[in-house]
XYZ file of C-alpha atoms in Angstrom:
240
model
C 40.595 319.671 192.492
C 38.761 320.507 195.720
C 36.863 317.607 197.261
C 33.855 317.509 199.550
C 32.950 320.501 201.663
C 36.349 322.199 201.944
C 35.794 324.969 199.454
C 36.349 328.690 198.959
C 35.171 331.638 196.920
C 38.822 332.311 196.004
C 40.121 331.108 192.667
C 42.493 328.164 192.708
C 45.412 327.920 193.428
C 45.083 330.922 195.767
C 42.417 329.104 197.789
C 44.535 325.992 198.355
C 47.487 328.172 199.382
C 45.247 330.022 201.830
C 44.113 326.744 203.419
C 47.675 325.474 203.692
C 48.834 328.673 205.384
C 45.887 328.579 207.787
C 46.266 324.922 208.774
C 50.016 325.138 209.409
C 50.035 328.573 210.999
C 51.287 328.744 214.606
C 47.829 330.149 215.422
C 46.089 326.900 214.441
C 45.194 325.364 217.822
C 47.097 322.074 217.972
C 49.313 323.000 220.923
C 52.573 322.506 219.005
C 54.335 325.055 221.232
C 54.152 322.640 224.181
C 56.290 319.916 222.532
C 60.060 319.775 221.995
C 60.451 316.185 220.691
C 63.142 315.484 223.290
C 65.160 318.644 222.593
C 64.613 319.782 226.182
C 66.483 316.716 227.477
C 69.170 317.115 224.801
C 69.771 320.692 225.955
C 69.858 319.555 229.580
C 72.516 316.960 228.680
C 74.571 319.433 226.634
C 74.045 317.629 223.332
C 72.228 320.658 221.913
C 73.898 323.863 223.068
C 74.060 326.370 220.204
C 72.663 327.164 216.762
C 74.895 324.646 214.972
C 74.031 321.706 217.216
C 70.343 322.643 217.146
C 70.358 322.656 213.342
C 72.133 319.290 213.258
C 69.734 317.760 215.770
C 66.581 318.918 213.998
C 68.042 318.042 210.601
C 68.530 314.455 211.799
C 64.901 314.323 212.954
C 63.663 315.576 209.593
C 65.889 313.347 207.466
C 66.094 310.153 209.517
C 63.722 310.206 212.470
C 60.094 311.151 212.915
C 60.343 313.460 209.901
C 61.059 310.522 207.607
C 58.307 308.396 209.148
C 55.795 311.239 209.024
C 56.705 312.085 205.433
C 55.819 308.564 204.302
C 52.616 308.558 206.343
C 51.732 311.963 204.899
C 52.329 310.795 201.316
C 50.211 307.679 201.719
C 47.407 309.462 203.586
C 47.251 312.269 201.029
C 46.876 309.759 198.211
C 44.263 307.734 200.102
C 42.172 310.790 200.947
C 42.370 312.042 197.365
C 40.960 308.660 196.306
C 38.192 308.728 198.977
C 39.675 305.537 200.413
C 38.740 305.396 204.111
C 39.822 301.749 204.361
C 43.348 302.653 203.289
C 43.361 305.455 205.850
C 42.480 302.906 208.548
C 45.649 300.949 207.763
C 47.733 304.131 207.649
C 46.285 305.228 210.993
C 47.270 301.951 212.638
C 50.779 302.140 211.189
C 51.153 305.727 212.379
C 49.949 304.887 215.854
C 52.403 302.054 216.443
C 55.532 303.564 214.880
C 56.507 305.911 217.713
C 59.714 305.414 219.640
C 58.532 306.683 223.021
C 55.395 307.451 224.991
C 56.007 311.187 224.724
C 56.477 311.259 220.956
C 53.313 309.165 220.650
C 51.469 311.736 222.758
C 52.945 314.535 220.642
C 51.579 313.043 217.440
C 48.222 311.849 218.750
C 47.302 314.978 220.678
C 48.143 317.307 217.803
C 46.387 315.071 215.292
C 43.237 314.919 217.393
C 43.213 318.681 217.904
C 43.874 319.346 214.220
C 41.056 317.094 213.009
C 38.540 318.476 215.509
C 39.326 322.082 214.592
C 39.357 321.365 210.881
C 35.959 319.635 211.045
C 34.507 322.587 212.948
C 35.978 325.394 210.845
C 36.470 323.709 207.432
C 33.605 321.196 207.238
C 33.764 318.272 204.826
C 31.565 315.139 205.000
C 34.620 313.001 204.283
C 36.310 314.257 207.445
C 33.206 313.294 209.427
C 33.233 309.843 207.834
C 36.910 309.432 208.660
C 36.359 310.590 212.252
C 33.689 307.911 212.646
C 36.082 305.309 211.260
C 38.744 306.442 213.746
C 36.268 306.079 216.603
C 35.461 302.540 215.461
C 39.190 301.758 215.341
C 39.627 303.300 218.791
C 42.751 305.050 217.546
C 43.498 308.773 217.316
C 44.838 310.309 214.105
C 48.548 311.057 213.835
C 49.235 314.731 213.208
C 50.923 314.074 209.859
C 48.005 311.929 208.700
C 45.368 314.458 209.772
C 47.112 317.302 207.953
C 47.601 315.166 204.853
C 43.931 314.223 204.719
C 42.803 317.843 205.068
C 45.308 318.953 202.443
C 44.152 316.345 199.957
C 40.497 317.193 200.554
C 41.300 320.894 200.240
C 42.966 320.500 196.873
C 46.512 321.158 198.116
C 49.092 319.331 195.996
C 51.150 316.676 197.760
C 54.591 318.240 197.255
C 53.506 321.661 198.527
C 51.580 320.191 201.445
C 54.403 317.904 202.562
C 56.999 320.676 202.264
C 54.832 322.984 204.355
C 54.201 320.277 206.956
C 57.892 319.455 207.435
C 58.710 323.181 207.537
C 56.120 323.645 210.286
C 57.572 320.742 212.278
C 61.101 322.106 211.899
C 60.014 325.650 212.763
C 58.294 324.477 215.936
C 61.416 322.606 217.053
C 63.563 325.647 216.278
C 61.218 327.718 218.440
C 61.652 325.203 221.272
C 65.433 325.413 220.894
C 65.392 329.213 220.900
C 63.600 329.145 224.252
C 65.661 326.353 225.782
C 69.295 327.087 224.878
C 68.461 330.064 224.699
C 69.101 331.677 221.318
C 68.107 334.997 219.838
C 65.264 335.189 217.343
C 67.651 336.006 214.493
C 69.775 332.959 215.289
C 66.568 330.942 215.240
C 65.877 332.124 211.713
C 69.430 331.223 210.715
C 68.807 327.701 211.978
C 65.554 327.522 210.038
C 67.349 328.680 206.899
C 70.011 326.003 207.454
C 67.259 323.363 207.629
C 65.922 324.136 204.153
C 68.074 321.422 202.479
C 66.943 318.847 205.053
C 63.283 319.578 204.367
C 63.832 319.582 200.611
C 65.796 316.318 200.700
C 63.216 314.640 202.917
C 60.379 315.579 200.576
C 62.302 314.521 197.464
C 63.333 311.204 198.998
C 59.801 310.481 200.204
C 58.218 311.044 196.803
C 60.614 308.594 195.128
C 60.884 306.032 197.943
C 59.321 302.585 197.748
C 56.434 302.621 200.279
C 57.769 299.329 201.645
C 60.961 301.105 202.745
C 59.259 302.462 205.845
C 60.873 303.449 209.127
C 63.363 305.774 210.732
C 66.630 305.713 212.652
C 67.375 308.509 215.118
C 68.394 306.675 218.289
C 69.875 309.708 220.050
C 66.570 311.535 219.631
C 64.612 308.577 221.007
C 66.991 308.270 223.969
C 66.592 311.974 224.719
C 62.834 311.567 224.598
C 63.074 308.669 227.060
C 65.282 310.780 229.335
C 62.765 313.598 229.143
C 59.997 311.386 230.535
C 61.764 311.409 233.933
C 63.473 314.803 233.718
C 63.023 316.664 236.999
C 62.283 320.150 235.627
C 60.400 320.390 232.345
C 58.879 323.161 230.264
C 57.607 320.907 227.470
C 55.380 317.854 227.275
C 57.880 315.963 225.100
């Protein structure tokens, strides 16, 4: 079911698929290309040096790190938005804002979330998104990227499983792109890494949908340490 003002002349489910592809396309202006989630420091230190280590590093992020945290936030935000529950979204927004391991990963999430919501409100108007934006302003907190995408997906009639799978794929694909530029790797090797990450994305989605919401959190210390190292790295291409 499509809520609010996010609608289309296309028949469903083609319309919801179209929205999902648009919102998670590399052309959607959230600036994802400027973030590496600490991979730049991991490459500098030699921890990530080839396709195999890149796949392992990103797989750990998706299964145990920010991917796990964002999956739970995405699930809860999608359900809250589908129920028109702005109050629940307030609590999810606060949780998302405080559960970041480093200043750079916080920036990564907040900046992309803010850009996503602003663009979505301008190009895919929905009164609920305006109401939520006002609530965010009152909270004085920006939206996390995962939460913003989840809210738009729910309002646009995109089913939770499809939306979450697409979101985690987009996150993984962006990190693969960062690795391809940093190591460097060829484009074909990058696609091999993305193919190798399919089980990680699938497992993360499956685990999220069956996990008790109280079992919240992540554990990817090496990733957090690399992000901390990146904050003082002398030469940097990426913002995180």
